[in-house]
Short mmCIF file of C-alpha atoms in Angstrom, two decimals:
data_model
loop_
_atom_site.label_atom_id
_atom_site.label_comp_id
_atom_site.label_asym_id
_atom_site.label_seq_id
_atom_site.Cartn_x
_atom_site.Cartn_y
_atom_site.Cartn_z
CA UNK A 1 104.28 76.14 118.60
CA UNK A 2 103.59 75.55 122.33
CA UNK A 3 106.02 77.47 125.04
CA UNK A 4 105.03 75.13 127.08
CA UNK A 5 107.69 73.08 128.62
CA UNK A 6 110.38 74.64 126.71
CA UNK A 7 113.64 75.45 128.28
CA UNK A 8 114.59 79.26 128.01
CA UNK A 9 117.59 80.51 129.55
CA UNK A 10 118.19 84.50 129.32
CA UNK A 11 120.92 86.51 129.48
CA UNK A 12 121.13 89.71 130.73
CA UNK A 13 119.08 91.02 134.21
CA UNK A 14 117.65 94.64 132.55
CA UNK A 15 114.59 95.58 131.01
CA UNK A 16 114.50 93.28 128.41
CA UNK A 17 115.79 90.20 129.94
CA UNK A 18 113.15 90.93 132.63
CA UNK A 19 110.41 91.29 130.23
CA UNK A 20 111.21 88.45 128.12
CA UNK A 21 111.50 86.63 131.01
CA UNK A 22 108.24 87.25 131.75
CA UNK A 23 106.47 87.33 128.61
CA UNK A 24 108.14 83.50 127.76
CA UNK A 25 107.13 82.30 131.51
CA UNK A 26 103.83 83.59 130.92
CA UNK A 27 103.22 81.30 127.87
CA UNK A 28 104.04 78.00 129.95
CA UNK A 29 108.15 77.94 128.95
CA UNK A 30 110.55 76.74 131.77
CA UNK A 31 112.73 79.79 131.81
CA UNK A 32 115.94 80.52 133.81
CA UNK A 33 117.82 84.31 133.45
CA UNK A 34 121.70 84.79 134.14
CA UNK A 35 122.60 88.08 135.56
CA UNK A 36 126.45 88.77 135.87
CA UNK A 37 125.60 91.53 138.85
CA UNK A 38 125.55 90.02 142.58
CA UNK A 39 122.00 91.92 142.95
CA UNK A 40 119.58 93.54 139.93
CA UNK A 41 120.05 96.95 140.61
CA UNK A 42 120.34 100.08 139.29
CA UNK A 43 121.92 103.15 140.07
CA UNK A 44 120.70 106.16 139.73
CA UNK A 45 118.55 107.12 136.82
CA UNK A 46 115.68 108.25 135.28
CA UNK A 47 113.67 107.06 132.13
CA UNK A 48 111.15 108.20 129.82
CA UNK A 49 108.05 105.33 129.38
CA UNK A 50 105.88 106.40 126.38
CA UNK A 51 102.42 104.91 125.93
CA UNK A 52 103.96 101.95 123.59
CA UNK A 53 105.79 100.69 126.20
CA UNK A 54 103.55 101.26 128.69
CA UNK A 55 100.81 98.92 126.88
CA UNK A 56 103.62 96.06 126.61
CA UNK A 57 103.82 96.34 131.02
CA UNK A 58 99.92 96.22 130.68
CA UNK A 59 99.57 93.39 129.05
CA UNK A 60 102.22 91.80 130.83
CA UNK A 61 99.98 92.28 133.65
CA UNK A 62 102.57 95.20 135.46
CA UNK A 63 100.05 97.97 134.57
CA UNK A 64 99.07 98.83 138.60
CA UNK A 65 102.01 98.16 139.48
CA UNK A 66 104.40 100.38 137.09
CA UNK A 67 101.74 103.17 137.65
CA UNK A 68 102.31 103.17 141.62
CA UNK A 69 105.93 103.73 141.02
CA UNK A 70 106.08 106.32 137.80
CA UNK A 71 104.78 109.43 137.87
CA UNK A 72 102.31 110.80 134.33
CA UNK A 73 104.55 113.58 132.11
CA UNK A 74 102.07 116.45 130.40
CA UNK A 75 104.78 117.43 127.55
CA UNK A 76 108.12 118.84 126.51
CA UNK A 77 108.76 122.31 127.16
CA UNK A 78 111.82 123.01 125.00
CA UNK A 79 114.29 125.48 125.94
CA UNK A 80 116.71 127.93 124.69
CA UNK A 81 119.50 127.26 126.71
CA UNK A 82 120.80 130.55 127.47
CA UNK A 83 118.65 132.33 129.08
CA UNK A 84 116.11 129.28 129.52
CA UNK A 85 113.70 131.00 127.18
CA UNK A 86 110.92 128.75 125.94
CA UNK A 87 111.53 127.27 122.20
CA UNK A 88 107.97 125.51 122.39
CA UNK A 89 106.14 123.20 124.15
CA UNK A 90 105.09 119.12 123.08
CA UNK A 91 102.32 118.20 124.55
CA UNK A 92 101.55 114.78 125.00
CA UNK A 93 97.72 115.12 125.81
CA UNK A 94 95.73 112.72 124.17
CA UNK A 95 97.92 110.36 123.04
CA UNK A 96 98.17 108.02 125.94
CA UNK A 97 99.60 107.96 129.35
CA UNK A 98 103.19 109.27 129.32
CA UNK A 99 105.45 108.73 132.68
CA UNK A 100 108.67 109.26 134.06
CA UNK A 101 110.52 106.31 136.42
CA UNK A 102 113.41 105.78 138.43
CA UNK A 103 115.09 103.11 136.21
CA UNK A 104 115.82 101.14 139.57
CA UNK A 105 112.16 101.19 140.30
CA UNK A 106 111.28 100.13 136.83
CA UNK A 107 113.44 97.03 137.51
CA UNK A 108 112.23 96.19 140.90
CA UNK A 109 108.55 95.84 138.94
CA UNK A 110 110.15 93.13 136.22
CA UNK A 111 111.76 91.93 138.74
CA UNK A 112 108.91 90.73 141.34
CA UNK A 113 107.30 90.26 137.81
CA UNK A 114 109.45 87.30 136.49
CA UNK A 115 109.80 85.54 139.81
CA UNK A 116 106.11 85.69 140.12
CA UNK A 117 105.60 83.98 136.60
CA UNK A 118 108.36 81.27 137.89
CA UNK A 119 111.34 82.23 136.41
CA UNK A 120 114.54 81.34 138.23
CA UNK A 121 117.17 84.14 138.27
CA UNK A 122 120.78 83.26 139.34
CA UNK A 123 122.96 85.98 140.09
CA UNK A 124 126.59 86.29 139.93
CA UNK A 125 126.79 84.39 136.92
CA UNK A 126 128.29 85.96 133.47
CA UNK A 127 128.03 84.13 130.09
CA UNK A 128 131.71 83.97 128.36
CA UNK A 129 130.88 82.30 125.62
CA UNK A 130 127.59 81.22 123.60
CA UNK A 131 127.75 78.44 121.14
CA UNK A 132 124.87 77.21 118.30
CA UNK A 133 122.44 74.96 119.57
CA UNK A 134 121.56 76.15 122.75
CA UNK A 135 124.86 76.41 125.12
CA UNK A 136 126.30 79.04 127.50
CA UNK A 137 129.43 78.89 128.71
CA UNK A 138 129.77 80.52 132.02
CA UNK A 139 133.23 82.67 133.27
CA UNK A 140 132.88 80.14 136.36
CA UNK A 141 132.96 77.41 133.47
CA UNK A 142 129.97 75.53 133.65
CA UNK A 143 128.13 74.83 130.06
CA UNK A 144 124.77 75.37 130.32
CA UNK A 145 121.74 73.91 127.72
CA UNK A 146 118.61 75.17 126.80
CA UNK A 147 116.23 74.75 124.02
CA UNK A 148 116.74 78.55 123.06
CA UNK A 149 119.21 80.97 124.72
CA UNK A 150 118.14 84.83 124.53
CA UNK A 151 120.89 86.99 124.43
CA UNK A 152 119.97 90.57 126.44
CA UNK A 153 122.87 91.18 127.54
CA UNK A 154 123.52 94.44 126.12
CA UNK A 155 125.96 96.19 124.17
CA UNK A 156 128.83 94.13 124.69
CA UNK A 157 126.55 91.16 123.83
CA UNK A 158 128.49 87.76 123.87
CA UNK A 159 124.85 86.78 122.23
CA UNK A 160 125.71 89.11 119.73
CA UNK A 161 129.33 88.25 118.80
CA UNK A 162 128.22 84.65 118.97
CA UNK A 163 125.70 85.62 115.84
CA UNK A 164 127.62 88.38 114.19
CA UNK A 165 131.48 87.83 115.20
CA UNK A 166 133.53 90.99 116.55
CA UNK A 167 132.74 94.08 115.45
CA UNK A 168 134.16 97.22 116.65
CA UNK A 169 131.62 99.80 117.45
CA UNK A 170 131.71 103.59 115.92
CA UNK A 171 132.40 106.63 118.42
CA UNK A 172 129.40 109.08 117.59
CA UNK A 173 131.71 111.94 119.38
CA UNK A 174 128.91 112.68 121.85
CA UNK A 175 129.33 111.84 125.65
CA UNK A 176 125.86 112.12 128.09
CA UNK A 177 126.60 112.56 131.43
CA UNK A 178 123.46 111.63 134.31
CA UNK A 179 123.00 112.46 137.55
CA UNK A 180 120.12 112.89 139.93
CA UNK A 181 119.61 115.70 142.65
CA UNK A 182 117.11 116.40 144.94
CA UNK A 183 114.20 119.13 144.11
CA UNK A 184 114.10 122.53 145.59
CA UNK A 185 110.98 123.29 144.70
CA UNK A 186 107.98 121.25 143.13
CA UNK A 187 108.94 120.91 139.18
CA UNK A 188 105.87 120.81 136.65
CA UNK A 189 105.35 117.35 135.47
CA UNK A 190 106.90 117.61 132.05
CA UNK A 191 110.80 117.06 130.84
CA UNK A 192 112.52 120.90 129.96
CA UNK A 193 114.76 120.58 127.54
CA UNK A 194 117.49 122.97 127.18
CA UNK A 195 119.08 123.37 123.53
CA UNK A 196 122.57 124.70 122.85
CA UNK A 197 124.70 124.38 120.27
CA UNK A 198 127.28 121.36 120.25
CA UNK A 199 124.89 120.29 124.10
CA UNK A 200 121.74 120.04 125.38
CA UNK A 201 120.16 118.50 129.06
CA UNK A 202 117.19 117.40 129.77
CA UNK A 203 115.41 117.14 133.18
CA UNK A 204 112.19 115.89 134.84
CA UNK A 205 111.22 115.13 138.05
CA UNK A 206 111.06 111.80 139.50
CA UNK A 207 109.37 110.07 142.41
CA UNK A 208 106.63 112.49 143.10
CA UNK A 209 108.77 115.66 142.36
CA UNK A 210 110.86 114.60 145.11
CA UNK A 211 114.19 114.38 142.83
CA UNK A 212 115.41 115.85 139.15
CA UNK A 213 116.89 113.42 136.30
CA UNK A 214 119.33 114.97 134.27
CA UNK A 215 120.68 113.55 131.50
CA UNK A 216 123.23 116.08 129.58
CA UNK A 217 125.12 115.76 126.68
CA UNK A 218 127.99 117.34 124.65
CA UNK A 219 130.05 116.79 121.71
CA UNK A 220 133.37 115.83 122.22
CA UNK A 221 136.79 114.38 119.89
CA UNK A 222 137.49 111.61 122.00
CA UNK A 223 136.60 109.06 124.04
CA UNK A 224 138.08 105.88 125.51
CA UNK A 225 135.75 104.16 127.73
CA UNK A 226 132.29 102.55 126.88
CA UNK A 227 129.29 102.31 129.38
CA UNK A 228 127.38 104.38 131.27
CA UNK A 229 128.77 103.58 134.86
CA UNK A 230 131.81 105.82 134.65
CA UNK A 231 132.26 108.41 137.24
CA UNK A 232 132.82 111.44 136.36
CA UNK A 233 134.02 114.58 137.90
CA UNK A 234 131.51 117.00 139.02
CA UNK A 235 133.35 120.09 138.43
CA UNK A 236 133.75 119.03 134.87
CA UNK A 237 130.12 118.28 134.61
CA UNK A 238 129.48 121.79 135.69
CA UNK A 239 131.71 123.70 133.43
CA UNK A 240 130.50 121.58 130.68
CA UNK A 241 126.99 123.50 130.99
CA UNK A 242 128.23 126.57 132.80
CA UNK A 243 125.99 128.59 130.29
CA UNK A 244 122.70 127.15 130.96
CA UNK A 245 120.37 129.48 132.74
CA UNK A 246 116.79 129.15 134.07
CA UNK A 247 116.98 126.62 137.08
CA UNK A 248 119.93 124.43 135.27
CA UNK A 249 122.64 126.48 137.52
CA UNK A 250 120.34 125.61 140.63
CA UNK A 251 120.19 121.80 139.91
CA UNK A 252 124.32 121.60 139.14
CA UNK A 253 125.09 123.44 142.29
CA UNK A 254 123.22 120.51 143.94
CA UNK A 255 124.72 116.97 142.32
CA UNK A 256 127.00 115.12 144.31
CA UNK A 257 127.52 112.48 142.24
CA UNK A 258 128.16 112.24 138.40
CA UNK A 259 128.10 109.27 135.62
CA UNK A 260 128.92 109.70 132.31
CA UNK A 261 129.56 107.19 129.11
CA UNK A 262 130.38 107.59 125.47
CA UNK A 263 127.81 107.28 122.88
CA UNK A 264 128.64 104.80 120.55
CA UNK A 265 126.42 103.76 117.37
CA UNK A 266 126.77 100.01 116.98
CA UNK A 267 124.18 99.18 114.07
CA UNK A 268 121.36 97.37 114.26
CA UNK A 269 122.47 94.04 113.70
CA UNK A 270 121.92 92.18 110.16
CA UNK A 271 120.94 88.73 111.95
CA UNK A 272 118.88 88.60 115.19
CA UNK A 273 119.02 84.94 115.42
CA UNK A 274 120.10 81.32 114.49
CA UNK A 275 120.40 77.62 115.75
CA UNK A 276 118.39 78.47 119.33
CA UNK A 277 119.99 81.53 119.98
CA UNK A 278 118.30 85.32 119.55
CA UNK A 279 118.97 88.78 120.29
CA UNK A 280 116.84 91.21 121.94
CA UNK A 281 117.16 95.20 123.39
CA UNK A 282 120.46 96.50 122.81
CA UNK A 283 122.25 93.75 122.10
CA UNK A 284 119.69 93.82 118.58
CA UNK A 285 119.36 97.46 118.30
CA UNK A 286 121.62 99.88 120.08
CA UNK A 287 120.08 103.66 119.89
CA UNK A 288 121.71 107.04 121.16
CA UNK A 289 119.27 108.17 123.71
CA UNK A 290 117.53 110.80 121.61
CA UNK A 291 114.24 109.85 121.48
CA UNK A 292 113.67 107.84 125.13
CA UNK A 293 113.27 104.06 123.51
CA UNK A 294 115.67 101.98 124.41
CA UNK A 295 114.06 100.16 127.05
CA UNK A 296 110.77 100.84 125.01
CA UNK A 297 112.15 98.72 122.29
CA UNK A 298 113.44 96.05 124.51
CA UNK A 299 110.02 95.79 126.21
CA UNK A 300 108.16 95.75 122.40
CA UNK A 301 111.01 92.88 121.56
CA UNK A 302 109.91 90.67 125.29
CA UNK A 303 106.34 90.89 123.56
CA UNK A 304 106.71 90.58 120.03
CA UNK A 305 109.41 87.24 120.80
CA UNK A 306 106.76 85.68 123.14
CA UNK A 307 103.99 85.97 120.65
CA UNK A 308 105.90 85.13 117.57
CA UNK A 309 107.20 81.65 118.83
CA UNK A 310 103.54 80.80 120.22
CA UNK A 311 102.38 81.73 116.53
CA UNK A 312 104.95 79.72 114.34
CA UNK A 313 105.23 77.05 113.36
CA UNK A 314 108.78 75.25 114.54
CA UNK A 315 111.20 77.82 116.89
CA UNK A 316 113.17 78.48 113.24
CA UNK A 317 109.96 79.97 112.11
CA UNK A 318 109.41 81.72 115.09
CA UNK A 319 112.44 83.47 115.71
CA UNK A 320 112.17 84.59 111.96
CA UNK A 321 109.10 85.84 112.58
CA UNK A 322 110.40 87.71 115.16
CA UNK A 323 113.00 89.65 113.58
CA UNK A 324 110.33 90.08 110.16
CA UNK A 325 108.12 91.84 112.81
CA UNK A 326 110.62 94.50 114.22
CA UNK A 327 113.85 95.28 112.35
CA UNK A 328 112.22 97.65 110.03
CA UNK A 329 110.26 99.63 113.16
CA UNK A 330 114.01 99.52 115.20
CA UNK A 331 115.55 101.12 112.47
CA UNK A 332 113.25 103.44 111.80
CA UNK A 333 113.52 104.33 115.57
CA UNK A 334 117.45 104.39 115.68
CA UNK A 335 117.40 106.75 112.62
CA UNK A 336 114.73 109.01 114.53
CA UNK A 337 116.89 109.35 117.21
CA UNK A 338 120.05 109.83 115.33
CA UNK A 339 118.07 112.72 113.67
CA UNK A 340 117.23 114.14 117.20
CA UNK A 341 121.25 114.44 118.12
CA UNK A 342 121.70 116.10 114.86
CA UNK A 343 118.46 118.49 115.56
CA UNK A 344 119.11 118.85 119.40
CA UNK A 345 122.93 120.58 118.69
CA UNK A 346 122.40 122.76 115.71
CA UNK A 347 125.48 125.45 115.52
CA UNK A 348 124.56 129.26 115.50
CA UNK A 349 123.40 131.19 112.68
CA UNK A 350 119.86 131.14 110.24
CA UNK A 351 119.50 127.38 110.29
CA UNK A 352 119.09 127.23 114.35
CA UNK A 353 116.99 130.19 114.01
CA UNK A 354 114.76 129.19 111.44
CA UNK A 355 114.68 125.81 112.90
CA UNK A 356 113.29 127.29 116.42
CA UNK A 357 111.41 129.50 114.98
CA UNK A 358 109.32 126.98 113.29
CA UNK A 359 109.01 125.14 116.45
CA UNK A 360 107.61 128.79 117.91
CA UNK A 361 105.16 128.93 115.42
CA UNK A 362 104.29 124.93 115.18
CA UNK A 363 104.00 125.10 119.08
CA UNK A 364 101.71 128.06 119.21
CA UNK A 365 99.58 127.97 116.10
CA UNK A 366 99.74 123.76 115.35
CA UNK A 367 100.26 122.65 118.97
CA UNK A 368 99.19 119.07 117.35
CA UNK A 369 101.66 118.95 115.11
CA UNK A 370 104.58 118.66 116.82
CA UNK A 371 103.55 115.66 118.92
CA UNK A 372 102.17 114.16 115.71
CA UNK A 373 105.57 113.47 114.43
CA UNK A 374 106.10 110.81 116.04
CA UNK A 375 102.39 108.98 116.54
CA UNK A 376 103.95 106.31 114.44
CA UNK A 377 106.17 105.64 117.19
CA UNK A 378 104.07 106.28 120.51
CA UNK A 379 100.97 104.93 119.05
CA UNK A 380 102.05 101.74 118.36
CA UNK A 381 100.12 98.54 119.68
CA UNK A 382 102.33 95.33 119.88
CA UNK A 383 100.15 94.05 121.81
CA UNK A 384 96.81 94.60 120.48
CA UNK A 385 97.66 90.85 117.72
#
């Protein structure tokens, strides 16, 4: 079918509603995006691009511009936290460019991206309510038409509960705290990733080595918040890894400023869309953040929507299309990372040391198989149909 002409209204101002944005404007579609913030921003963060996202921002035509903001990642070097010995090392050499972002600078790209391809983006605005056929009910309550609404708005998606009805999401007993601190010293451009048992934090630099994204997490019995903009306490962040040696001790001594949020495990949803209404990013496919691909996913799904509805036959066909074309690869990719929490906080005894161990030997002897794990995943071309 042609895009051309066809009124698109997203919800949700993050990577995915950016991209889609994009990707839909691109094809001729009319397409307006409803963010509930007063500004698209970010606070602080870092994320993780791998080469299958970074081919969807090529062909999006954000290539230059994503590269003059991220900086290329060599590896993993994973850590026993300790002591900070090294476990083994991933190296991502020869399997396409790698990077590390600020998330905020990630968003200022799809930003300037979407208004450049014409889409209009009104701030301020929430969605309370989404109804079949193509109508958004605003908190300010104005209903709003469209000839498809895409819900990427998240994990508390009203897109979502519009398809799917309530649901009440499953504590994973796991809470990530982030924060971001300026660098002492010029950090090797690879993430370090320190294992414990129960925890583990990961770090790499940002902006030119100028600052250090850590992302740590812990198990823990309970947990009554959602989200990822809760302050925490720095004190508690540091006790909470205390025992890390090698620089860790350096880089908590240095952060001001703490956010944590509970990891939840939603599902991936049974039904992506129906009656002018589909579900992209999080609000599809909620992951832990094992594995660095949630915003990878939501910037395959901005692709993989676009191209699917130019392809079909009828939207209908289209938006099944869609959801044929990824649920499988999201699951797969949820389940990976799911693995990775279990992996990440073996207890102590023979199965942690056999398990590192084999990643000694893999990493030293079979330095390609590590990183070949997952080609299935980082070599992926959406793009390339």
């Amino acid at each position: 079918m042609t895009l051309i002409g066809l009124d698109v209204l997203v919800l949700g101002g993050g990577v995915a509603g950016l991209a889609t944005a994009r990707a839909l404007a691109l094809r001729g579609a009319r397409v307006r995006l409803l963010e509930q913030a007063g500004e698209i921003a970010e606070v602080g963060a870092g994320l993780q691009v791998s080469p299958n996202a970074g081919r969807v921002l090529k062909a999006l035509g954000l290539g230059p511009d994503f590269a003059e903001v991220s900086d290329e990642s060599r590896g993993v070097r994973m850590r026993e936290a300790a002591r900070g010995r090294e476990v083994a090392f991933v190296p991502y050499a020869g399997r396409g460019r790698f990077a590390n972002v600020h998330r905020a600078d990630l968003i200022a790209v799809l930003e300037r991206g979407a208004r450049e391809a014409g889409v209009e983006i009104t701030l301020g605005c929430r969605a309370a309510e989404v109804q079949p056929g193509g109508h958004v009910i605003t908190e300010a309550g104005a209903v709003l038409d469209a000839g498809l609404v895409v819900g990427a708005d998240g994990l508390h998606s009203v897109a979502r509960a519009a398809l799917l009805g309530p649901q009440a999401p499953e504590f994973t007993h796991q809470v990530a705290w982030r924060a971001l601190v300026e660098a002492e010293a010029t950090l090797p451009p690879e993430a370090q990733l320190f294992l414990a048992p129960g925890r583990h934090l990961v770090a790499y630099p940002l902006r030119g080595g100028r600052l250090v994204n850590i992302v740590a997490c812990e198990e823990q019995a309970e947990w009554a918040e959602e989200g990822w903009q809760v302050p925490g306490d720095v004190e508690a962040f540091r006790a909470a890894f205390a025992g890390f040696g090698g620089p860790v001790p350096g880089w908590l001594a240095r952060v001001k400023t703490v956010r944590r949020w509970g990891l939840f495990r939603h599902g991936v949803a049974a039904r992506w869309h129906r009656e002018r209404l589909v579900i992209v990013g999080d609000a599809a496919h909620p992951t832990l953040p094992y594995l660095a691909q949630g915003a990878a996913m939501g910037l395959e799904d901005a692709w993989v929507l676009a191209a699917s509805l130019a392809e079909a036959d009828g939207l209908e066909a289209g938006l099944a299309a869609f959801q044929a074309a990824r649920e499988a690869r999201c699951r797969r990719i949820v389940d990976a990372a799911t693995a990775n929490a279990r992996n990440y906080h073996l207890p102590r005894g023979p199965k942690r040391w056999a398990a590192h161990l084999a990643l000694g030997l893999a990493s030293r002897f079979a330095p390609g198989v590590l990183p070949g794990r997952f080609d299935w995943l980082w070599g992926e071309d959406v793009t390339a149909g």
